[in-house]
Short mmCIF file of C-alpha atoms in Angstrom, two decimals:
data_model
loop_
_atom_site.label_atom_id
_atom_site.label_comp_id
_atom_site.label_asym_id
_atom_site.label_seq_id
_atom_site.Cartn_x
_atom_site.Cartn_y
_atom_site.Cartn_z
CA UNK A 1 114.75 -12.50 57.38
CA UNK A 2 117.69 -11.60 55.16
CA UNK A 3 118.81 -13.79 52.27
CA UNK A 4 122.04 -14.59 54.12
CA UNK A 5 120.08 -15.86 57.13
CA UNK A 6 117.80 -17.94 54.90
CA UNK A 7 120.78 -19.35 53.01
CA UNK A 8 122.53 -20.36 56.23
CA UNK A 9 119.39 -22.09 57.50
CA UNK A 10 118.89 -24.02 54.26
CA UNK A 11 122.58 -24.95 54.03
CA UNK A 12 122.12 -27.17 57.09
CA UNK A 13 119.62 -29.37 55.26
CA UNK A 14 120.68 -32.53 53.47
CA UNK A 15 118.94 -31.54 50.21
CA UNK A 16 120.93 -28.30 50.01
CA UNK A 17 124.21 -30.03 50.73
CA UNK A 18 123.48 -32.45 47.87
CA UNK A 19 122.46 -29.56 45.63
CA UNK A 20 125.71 -27.75 46.41
CA UNK A 21 127.75 -30.84 45.51
CA UNK A 22 125.86 -31.25 42.24
CA UNK A 23 126.23 -27.60 41.23
CA UNK A 24 129.93 -27.40 42.13
CA UNK A 25 130.63 -30.55 40.09
CA UNK A 26 128.59 -29.23 37.18
CA UNK A 27 130.68 -26.06 37.05
CA UNK A 28 133.84 -28.22 36.98
CA UNK A 29 132.63 -30.63 34.31
CA UNK A 30 130.45 -28.49 32.02
CA UNK A 31 129.76 -24.99 30.88
CA UNK A 32 127.08 -23.74 33.28
CA UNK A 33 125.07 -20.51 33.28
CA UNK A 34 124.98 -18.02 34.83
CA UNK A 35 128.57 -17.46 35.93
CA UNK A 36 129.03 -18.98 39.37
CA UNK A 37 129.47 -15.61 41.05
CA UNK A 38 126.05 -14.61 39.68
CA UNK A 39 124.08 -17.60 41.00
CA UNK A 40 122.44 -15.50 43.71
CA UNK A 41 122.63 -12.13 41.98
CA UNK A 42 118.83 -11.70 42.04
CA UNK A 43 118.98 -11.63 45.85
CA UNK A 44 122.02 -9.35 45.92
CA UNK A 45 120.37 -6.67 43.78
CA UNK A 46 116.96 -7.11 45.42
CA UNK A 47 117.31 -8.06 49.11
CA UNK A 48 114.38 -10.08 50.47
CA UNK A 49 113.60 -7.43 53.07
CA UNK A 50 113.22 -4.82 50.30
CA UNK A 51 111.21 -6.94 47.85
CA UNK A 52 107.96 -5.37 46.62
CA UNK A 53 107.40 -7.41 43.46
CA UNK A 54 108.33 -11.00 42.59
CA UNK A 55 108.49 -12.14 38.95
CA UNK A 56 109.08 -15.88 38.67
CA UNK A 57 110.92 -17.50 35.78
CA UNK A 58 111.72 -21.15 35.07
CA UNK A 59 115.49 -21.60 34.66
CA UNK A 60 118.31 -19.43 33.26
CA UNK A 61 118.88 -18.83 29.56
CA UNK A 62 121.04 -21.68 28.28
CA UNK A 63 122.61 -20.02 25.23
CA UNK A 64 126.13 -18.65 25.40
CA UNK A 65 126.64 -15.74 27.77
CA UNK A 66 123.00 -14.66 28.08
CA UNK A 67 122.07 -15.48 31.68
CA UNK A 68 123.07 -12.80 34.17
CA UNK A 69 121.44 -14.14 37.35
CA UNK A 70 118.11 -12.35 36.93
CA UNK A 71 115.07 -14.12 35.47
CA UNK A 72 114.28 -13.01 31.90
CA UNK A 73 117.30 -10.66 31.89
CA UNK A 74 120.45 -10.72 29.75
CA UNK A 75 123.65 -8.72 29.64
CA UNK A 76 123.46 -5.39 27.83
CA UNK A 77 125.56 -6.56 24.89
CA UNK A 78 123.39 -9.62 24.19
CA UNK A 79 120.48 -9.87 21.79
CA UNK A 80 117.07 -9.58 23.45
CA UNK A 81 115.56 -13.10 23.67
CA UNK A 82 112.01 -13.83 22.39
CA UNK A 83 110.30 -13.97 25.81
CA UNK A 84 111.89 -10.71 26.90
CA UNK A 85 110.97 -9.17 23.54
CA UNK A 86 107.33 -10.00 24.29
CA UNK A 87 107.65 -8.57 27.81
CA UNK A 88 108.94 -5.37 26.23
CA UNK A 89 106.11 -5.32 23.70
CA UNK A 90 103.60 -5.49 26.54
CA UNK A 91 105.55 -2.84 28.46
CA UNK A 92 105.38 -0.45 25.50
CA UNK A 93 101.70 -1.14 24.88
CA UNK A 94 100.80 -0.89 28.56
CA UNK A 95 102.78 2.13 29.73
CA UNK A 96 103.66 3.86 26.45
CA UNK A 97 107.40 3.70 27.14
CA UNK A 98 109.93 3.52 24.35
CA UNK A 99 111.20 0.05 23.44
CA UNK A 100 114.24 -0.63 25.68
CA UNK A 101 117.69 -0.48 24.07
CA UNK A 102 118.99 -3.59 25.85
CA UNK A 103 117.86 -6.60 27.89
CA UNK A 104 119.43 -5.91 31.28
CA UNK A 105 116.70 -5.71 33.94
CA UNK A 106 119.02 -4.69 36.79
CA UNK A 107 117.23 -1.36 37.18
CA UNK A 108 114.01 -3.20 38.04
CA UNK A 109 115.81 -5.38 40.58
CA UNK A 110 117.35 -2.39 42.34
CA UNK A 111 113.86 -0.95 42.86
CA UNK A 112 112.54 -4.01 44.66
CA UNK A 113 111.63 -6.42 41.87
CA UNK A 114 112.91 -9.92 42.64
CA UNK A 115 113.53 -11.61 39.28
CA UNK A 116 113.85 -15.19 40.48
CA UNK A 117 114.01 -18.38 38.45
CA UNK A 118 112.73 -21.49 40.23
CA UNK A 119 115.94 -23.27 39.11
CA UNK A 120 119.05 -21.09 39.40
CA UNK A 121 121.53 -22.86 37.11
CA UNK A 122 121.62 -24.72 33.79
CA UNK A 123 124.08 -26.54 31.54
CA UNK A 124 124.87 -24.79 28.27
CA UNK A 125 122.38 -25.65 25.53
CA UNK A 126 120.44 -28.01 27.83
CA UNK A 127 117.29 -26.33 29.18
CA UNK A 128 116.02 -27.71 32.50
CA UNK A 129 119.21 -29.77 32.94
CA UNK A 130 119.42 -28.75 36.62
CA UNK A 131 115.78 -29.47 37.32
CA UNK A 132 114.85 -31.67 40.30
CA UNK A 133 118.26 -31.30 41.93
CA UNK A 134 117.08 -29.20 44.88
CA UNK A 135 116.74 -25.70 43.49
CA UNK A 136 112.95 -25.93 43.50
CA UNK A 137 112.94 -26.69 47.23
CA UNK A 138 115.24 -23.75 47.89
CA UNK A 139 113.23 -21.24 45.85
CA UNK A 140 109.99 -22.54 47.39
CA UNK A 141 111.51 -21.65 50.77
CA UNK A 142 112.27 -18.15 49.47
CA UNK A 143 108.65 -17.69 48.38
CA UNK A 144 107.33 -19.08 51.68
CA UNK A 145 109.53 -16.61 53.54
CA UNK A 146 108.34 -13.70 51.40
CA UNK A 147 104.76 -14.78 52.06
CA UNK A 148 105.40 -14.12 55.78
CA UNK A 149 106.34 -10.53 55.04
CA UNK A 150 103.99 -7.93 56.50
CA UNK A 151 104.69 -5.66 53.54
CA UNK A 152 102.18 -6.35 50.74
CA UNK A 153 104.00 -7.95 47.81
CA UNK A 154 102.92 -8.43 44.20
CA UNK A 155 103.62 -11.94 42.92
CA UNK A 156 103.65 -12.21 39.11
CA UNK A 157 103.05 -15.76 37.85
CA UNK A 158 103.59 -16.17 34.11
CA UNK A 159 102.75 -19.63 32.79
CA UNK A 160 101.74 -22.92 34.35
CA UNK A 161 105.03 -23.68 36.10
CA UNK A 162 105.05 -20.34 37.88
CA UNK A 163 101.34 -20.62 38.69
CA UNK A 164 102.04 -23.82 40.63
CA UNK A 165 103.77 -21.58 43.18
CA UNK A 166 100.47 -19.88 44.03
CA UNK A 167 99.99 -22.47 46.80
CA UNK A 168 102.84 -20.80 48.71
CA UNK A 169 101.22 -17.36 48.65
CA UNK A 170 98.58 -17.41 51.36
CA UNK A 171 98.81 -13.91 52.83
CA UNK A 172 95.60 -12.05 52.06
CA UNK A 173 97.46 -8.75 51.99
CA UNK A 174 99.57 -9.90 49.02
CA UNK A 175 98.47 -9.65 45.40
CA UNK A 176 98.86 -12.33 42.72
CA UNK A 177 98.84 -11.55 38.99
CA UNK A 178 98.65 -14.55 36.65
CA UNK A 179 98.69 -14.89 32.88
CA UNK A 180 100.16 -17.09 30.19
CA UNK A 181 103.93 -17.13 29.77
CA UNK A 182 105.48 -14.39 27.59
CA UNK A 183 107.14 -16.97 25.33
CA UNK A 184 106.21 -16.84 21.62
CA UNK A 185 104.24 -20.09 22.04
CA UNK A 186 101.86 -18.76 24.67
CA UNK A 187 102.02 -14.96 24.97
CA UNK A 188 98.93 -14.49 22.80
CA UNK A 189 96.71 -16.47 25.18
CA UNK A 190 96.54 -14.01 28.07
CA UNK A 191 99.92 -12.28 28.45
CA UNK A 192 99.46 -9.70 25.70
CA UNK A 193 96.96 -7.12 26.87
CA UNK A 194 97.26 -8.13 30.52
CA UNK A 195 98.54 -4.66 31.52
CA UNK A 196 100.67 -6.32 34.15
CA UNK A 197 102.87 -3.25 34.70
CA UNK A 198 99.89 -0.97 35.32
CA UNK A 199 98.45 -3.55 37.72
CA UNK A 200 101.71 -3.81 39.66
CA UNK A 201 102.05 -0.06 40.13
CA UNK A 202 98.37 0.38 40.94
CA UNK A 203 98.72 -2.12 43.80
CA UNK A 204 101.94 -0.54 45.07
CA UNK A 205 100.28 2.88 45.04
CA UNK A 206 97.21 1.50 46.82
CA UNK A 207 99.38 0.02 49.58
CA UNK A 208 101.44 3.19 50.06
CA UNK A 209 104.59 1.96 48.33
CA UNK A 210 106.69 3.68 45.72
CA UNK A 211 105.85 2.61 42.19
CA UNK A 212 108.40 0.87 39.98
CA UNK A 213 109.91 2.87 37.14
CA UNK A 214 109.79 0.18 34.47
CA UNK A 215 111.35 2.31 31.73
CA UNK A 216 114.77 0.93 30.79
CA UNK A 217 117.35 3.36 29.43
#
């Protein structure tokens, strides 16, 4: 199923109609991130039918101009946020790459990495302000649809909120990687040293899929 087909199916449901009203009003009344045209950018850069890896975030960055529609990613001209800094530290330690010059993860998305937040919008300076409005139901549907995919997919669950989504991943041919969240408060628990990037590519290689080039230039 394509994202467009999934979107059209969900748009018939009452919850999604209410979500759409809420989000449209929020964009009129407040400063909301990401820009409205980037709400579904994760699915535009990484179509569902081409997804090989799913990395789940919570909700978009809420500081000015950071969120670009991809979980953990920011525009190239923005300072690298703390969680992404820790992701990059693990990337360097795991694969021996050079530390990336910017925080735009679009190159990962274009290779089949779906960088999806469970909530796709947020009011400026108000984290989780669009929680429990319907986004969670929509992104759960996305994960359930990906779970049906015959192609083996790697699901990366960082932190407790993401790990709650494990219930949706029932296909035995898929692979789940869990650790603590890369935020400064929890990265030391099990994120650092997890070698998540090696594990992702090892599974892709094992299942006959092209590995992800995680180096960002």
